[in-house]
């Protein structure tokens, strides 16, 4: 296992350097180009993905009862992959098997475990095209996005989490000599410090980002000495089944118990997460999903350290700009990407009723809306290009919300149904833009997940900032933005962002978007507002995943 | 404030070095000798303490209603200090005042806050004799112990927590330049990272170690940018009133809001802790005390990160020794120190029914008990010397438990009442030793806090280790020990200690005791068994006390 670390030492060291400086870093190339990955990589990956379709996935889960098929592709293709079905009655067996390898895993030591996990990431990278297809057809992300967000970027985030965990575990020496001055000889004690995992970690995956949102917690828990039970969203199992398969393969090859990582697939409606999350063996939980269940976990799974990413009301304040066209282009892309189904997509755009000053002269509230709508029209005008940005609608609940949202105010831009040229049964929609009044906080103060954004008409930027502060403090946010040419306004926005605990993007007009966070540099979520109780990735995200146990004796 | 850090830079740097190596380090001399602290220091400190008696303590608490007198000295002297009384109806006012200075405190920055907190520690050190008297007369610790555990060692632990917190906050750069390679010019973003506190932190003090157990959490929360409400145990207010006074004094001098640290004294029975702990403003809680309330906090104050130190069943396994006399002497001191009223005092001594091999030949179970009893008799034979080890009994509940405990099994050593030569009304008792059978786990499996220890007769060392593992896993432990000359047995004990998550002291026969942990080197508690959910002090103890909020813009 030490050999495994040696093989990946450079990758680890570069990641450790990156988290210290938080400048640009990437270990896994984000371009799916044949020039990077080779001529046959894309086709091979697709073939590997297609080979899963209609089969029983070859992964064993202790305590499982029969199999279950749960996925439906947003692109309309038939997946029909069956998985072992975990039910409440099988949890004793699952958790007993899960814990069986813990002592050997602890004894593998910090470097041994780090080597194993880095090898897992490397193997996942070798299957990145297969994973991208699996992410695409479960989440609805278009292929390139699935490759990046679901593959390369997810690997970078996972590596970032492993780097933090490795650094955290390495803060404590393995041994120490304690010499206390005393009359005559000093008093000498020899001490040993051992990193031990907490027990079983549970990862509860989500539908939209099955890998990106699961891997940081999964690998942070694994590398710190825990066993991990992975419970995917019923609609997005395959990417995590592949993940678990790779984990088990590497663990087995290293002479460790493959059951240190297990896959617990439930049938939608089985309600497996609650009994699983409150089991005394479960000491760590990572969850991405709705606020209702996230809050429930925080309040009820009190035997565990719980890391949640939930809903929020992401906001952008528009005060003024010296690049109006670029502003509208930047926002249009943000709202359109993956049909606004990112936890980081802007929902609320606060714009003064009197309009804003721009490089193109004064723009009224309506002209700002029209500008964004126009940019959206240009971006999504060509169906073949549009589907590669929009992807598919992840599930039926999104469509229901979209259908209702037009009623909330004045429709500035209608949502449009698009036929996918390659997947006739895909469900594709463009974003809806609705203008609201400042008083409509019962609408914009709650998350309306999907391709729906609100242009909120405020008295002035002062009110915009106040509403931003209020909605984020109460409803949470994963992202926030401000457009202003006024240094004083920018300062006020920064202060409001610090007070409400959200990261702020200022005047984004180029190829960086408020809904994107770069691994190793941008923190994803803050843990300082109701949208998430932790961040990807900092010390707090990893430090409580293990404990240090000492022994001492006279030296 | 930066000047304050400059003034204490060396102290901080030495602490930072110490937590990396976890060798011996101390910043605050533990000897109360006039050679160290000056000829008048002891008398001055005592006078300062006595000046408090019978007065209204000059500390203001927002929202307080009238005053309250709550303390009773275990040494029988009349304290009669009154404090502002905090009641549930005043919490709105208290917490609003508490939060008022948060923005300025955040803006003081990592170094500014660190300087303020190091200055507070320095001022507390200047009042260490006054504090020692206050700790002595509220906890019942004898003077030298109160000086050390309640003064110098408590300051070391506080400094250790501040060092970890400083290091943790310094993991993130204040700014970063992100340059992503792209066709043509790289994409450049300038990023800022700001450490922000979580909000209000609550520290719930205990009766036995009002400073040692409160300061690490208090100062870890304060230095990371939070406001702190200190709620002392009603029987041990004065040491924390002095603490809060010093904090407010230094904050005020630095131009910060003194209400960033407040004292919330309740009348015993007011039940202030529950409504206070569940307020939404309270984001961090540090608690030392009984398991019932500690568990309640963990399960109910889910809006906060909760750090608890609770009850446990500390154990020592006696298998064999090459230094029987030293073993009995070491254990006798451990059991006698502060009448066994330390959360780290050994309760259960597991000894084989067939006895043990020693350097003095074979010793039967009874002879091992007699050896410890004999060493105890020698240690405590002289009353004047005995009271300086035993101190006073902290409260009436301890006496009640002691009176019952003789019924649990065969009394090996009776508890003796001692008249304190200096304090005629002091309540002083020597430890009781009771022999139990292995089957009596309903007795030794629960904490019997106070001067009561059990000699548990086991079939053999294998059973001792098994019972050790079982009782610690179920009942928790702050400390554990093993005496064995057999390398194999030591290995098994280490394995059992790792599995049950408790620190292990091996073959202590010199001037180091299982109930003592040295700041900067020994972790106090592990967070890995039910006795505590965290440790003094590691990364997990500090990392979740703040969040990092970023902003970014095109560079």
XYZ file of C-alpha atoms in Angstrom, chain B residues 196-404:
209
model
C -15.819 34.616 10.030
C -17.069 33.325 13.374
C -20.226 31.270 13.583
C -22.076 33.677 15.904
C -22.546 33.261 19.632
C -20.700 30.533 21.524
C -21.934 29.210 24.832
C -19.587 27.798 27.449
C -21.201 25.790 30.229
C -18.768 25.444 33.117
C -18.497 22.669 35.666
C -18.090 22.588 39.432
C -14.797 20.732 39.676
C -12.643 22.449 37.042
C -14.232 25.836 36.379
C -11.251 27.201 34.458
C -9.378 24.164 33.110
C -12.499 22.757 31.462
C -13.910 26.093 30.262
C -10.946 27.999 28.930
C -10.042 25.852 25.894
C -13.547 26.173 24.428
C -13.959 29.775 25.509
C -10.745 30.985 23.902
C -11.011 28.722 20.850
C -14.424 30.226 20.140
C -13.337 33.771 20.896
C -10.195 33.777 18.768
C -12.093 32.351 15.793
C -14.390 35.366 15.739
C -17.325 34.422 17.918
C -18.940 36.154 20.880
C -18.940 34.022 24.026
C -21.550 33.705 26.740
C -20.054 32.016 29.809
C -22.534 30.187 32.017
C -20.693 28.942 35.109
C -21.859 26.132 37.355
C -23.759 27.875 40.161
C -21.271 26.480 42.686
C -18.184 27.692 40.795
C -18.784 31.190 39.479
C -15.934 33.295 40.812
C -13.103 31.865 38.676
C -15.165 32.495 35.545
C -16.317 35.921 36.726
C -12.650 36.905 36.987
C -12.076 35.377 33.544
C -14.932 37.327 31.971
C -13.827 40.520 33.673
C -10.343 40.176 32.193
C -11.743 39.412 28.730
C -14.000 42.471 28.834
C -11.181 44.668 30.065
C -8.835 43.698 27.235
C -11.561 43.864 24.583
C -12.552 47.332 25.763
C -8.961 48.567 25.746
C -8.585 47.304 22.176
C -11.605 49.364 21.126
C -13.841 46.314 20.803
C -17.220 45.642 22.368
C -16.764 44.144 25.852
C -20.073 42.317 25.409
C -18.269 39.926 23.084
C -17.714 38.039 26.351
C -20.481 37.973 28.929
C -21.179 36.178 32.197
C -24.570 34.482 32.577
C -25.020 33.373 36.184
C -28.136 31.493 37.125
C -29.595 30.458 40.439
C -29.296 26.682 40.894
C -32.531 25.187 39.610
C -33.316 28.049 37.224
C -32.627 25.689 34.315
C -31.135 28.472 32.197
C -28.874 26.201 30.147
C -31.614 24.556 28.079
C -33.310 27.687 26.711
C -29.917 29.327 26.233
C -28.388 26.338 24.439
C -31.234 26.042 21.955
C -31.373 29.697 20.930
C -30.833 30.083 17.166
C -28.070 32.670 17.765
C -26.021 30.049 19.628
C -23.854 28.208 17.104
C -21.219 26.658 19.365
C -21.543 25.007 22.749
C -18.824 23.726 25.057
C -20.071 21.672 27.969
C -18.462 19.783 30.818
C -20.663 17.868 33.201
C -22.976 14.897 33.536
C -23.844 12.591 30.668
C -27.544 13.185 30.952
C -27.337 16.871 30.125
C -24.414 16.396 27.742
C -26.423 13.863 25.752
C -29.427 16.197 25.862
C -27.339 18.978 24.355
C -25.996 16.732 21.601
C -29.522 15.613 20.747
C -31.363 18.904 21.099
C -29.046 21.831 20.437
C -28.776 20.730 16.814
C -28.498 24.327 15.579
C -25.029 24.400 17.161
C -21.773 22.468 17.008
C -21.654 20.870 20.441
C -18.457 19.853 22.265
C -19.094 17.749 25.349
C -17.104 16.146 28.114
C -19.289 13.850 30.162
C -19.106 10.905 32.530
C -17.100 7.747 32.011
C -15.805 4.591 33.646
C -12.040 4.958 33.654
C -10.200 1.699 33.968
C -6.812 0.246 34.784
C -5.926 -3.340 33.948
C -3.442 -4.953 36.329
C -1.799 -7.996 34.742
C 1.747 -8.110 36.133
C 4.529 -5.758 37.163
C 8.219 -5.558 37.858
C 7.693 -2.707 40.309
C 4.848 -3.595 42.645
C 5.587 -0.963 45.259
C 5.788 1.796 42.656
C 2.575 0.528 41.066
C 0.653 0.762 44.327
C 2.148 4.167 45.091
C 1.271 5.495 41.655
C -2.299 4.212 41.820
C -2.817 5.397 45.413
C -1.893 8.923 44.391
C -4.208 8.771 41.363
C -7.148 7.634 43.476
C -6.461 10.110 46.275
C -5.758 13.260 44.273
C -8.679 15.672 44.723
C -10.548 12.823 46.421
C -10.977 11.083 43.074
C -13.183 13.907 41.827
C -11.413 14.201 38.501
C -13.110 13.127 35.297
C -9.863 11.265 34.736
C -9.660 9.360 38.049
C -9.563 5.591 37.703
C -12.788 3.969 38.831
C -12.310 0.335 37.855
C -9.187 -1.735 38.527
C -9.428 -5.071 36.734
C -7.363 -7.718 38.562
C -7.270 -11.476 37.931
C -8.828 -13.642 40.651
C -5.648 -15.706 40.648
C -3.492 -12.662 41.374
C -0.505 -11.339 39.471
C 3.225 -11.911 39.090
C 5.404 -9.138 40.510
C 9.001 -8.334 41.398
C 7.989 -9.262 44.960
C 6.724 -12.639 43.825
C 3.150 -13.722 43.245
C 0.472 -11.450 44.735
C -3.056 -12.709 45.237
C -6.074 -10.562 44.306
C -6.378 -9.678 48.000
C -2.693 -8.808 48.269
C -2.939 -6.443 45.296
C -5.873 -4.705 47.000
C -4.009 -4.613 50.278
C -0.969 -3.189 48.520
C -2.946 -0.287 47.090
C -4.746 0.224 50.420
C -1.399 0.214 52.192
C 0.087 2.756 49.825
C -3.002 4.906 50.328
C -2.619 4.676 54.090
C 0.980 5.769 53.877
C 0.169 8.619 51.474
C -2.679 9.943 53.588
C -1.479 8.951 57.047
C -0.698 12.471 58.098
C -3.816 14.657 58.100
C -2.024 17.912 57.352
C -0.357 16.355 54.335
C -3.467 14.404 53.337
C -5.680 17.469 52.950
C -3.199 18.986 50.519
C -3.704 15.972 48.276
C -7.395 15.293 48.895
C -8.792 18.815 48.964
C -12.462 19.080 49.867
C -15.535 17.242 48.651
C -17.028 19.412 45.939
C -20.709 19.000 46.779
C -23.276 16.987 48.713
C -24.059 14.581 45.868
C -20.539 13.163 46.164
C -21.030 12.388 49.847
C -24.324 10.630 49.125
C -22.706 8.408 46.494
C -19.791 7.648 48.801
C -22.131 6.605 51.605
C -23.954 4.183 49.319
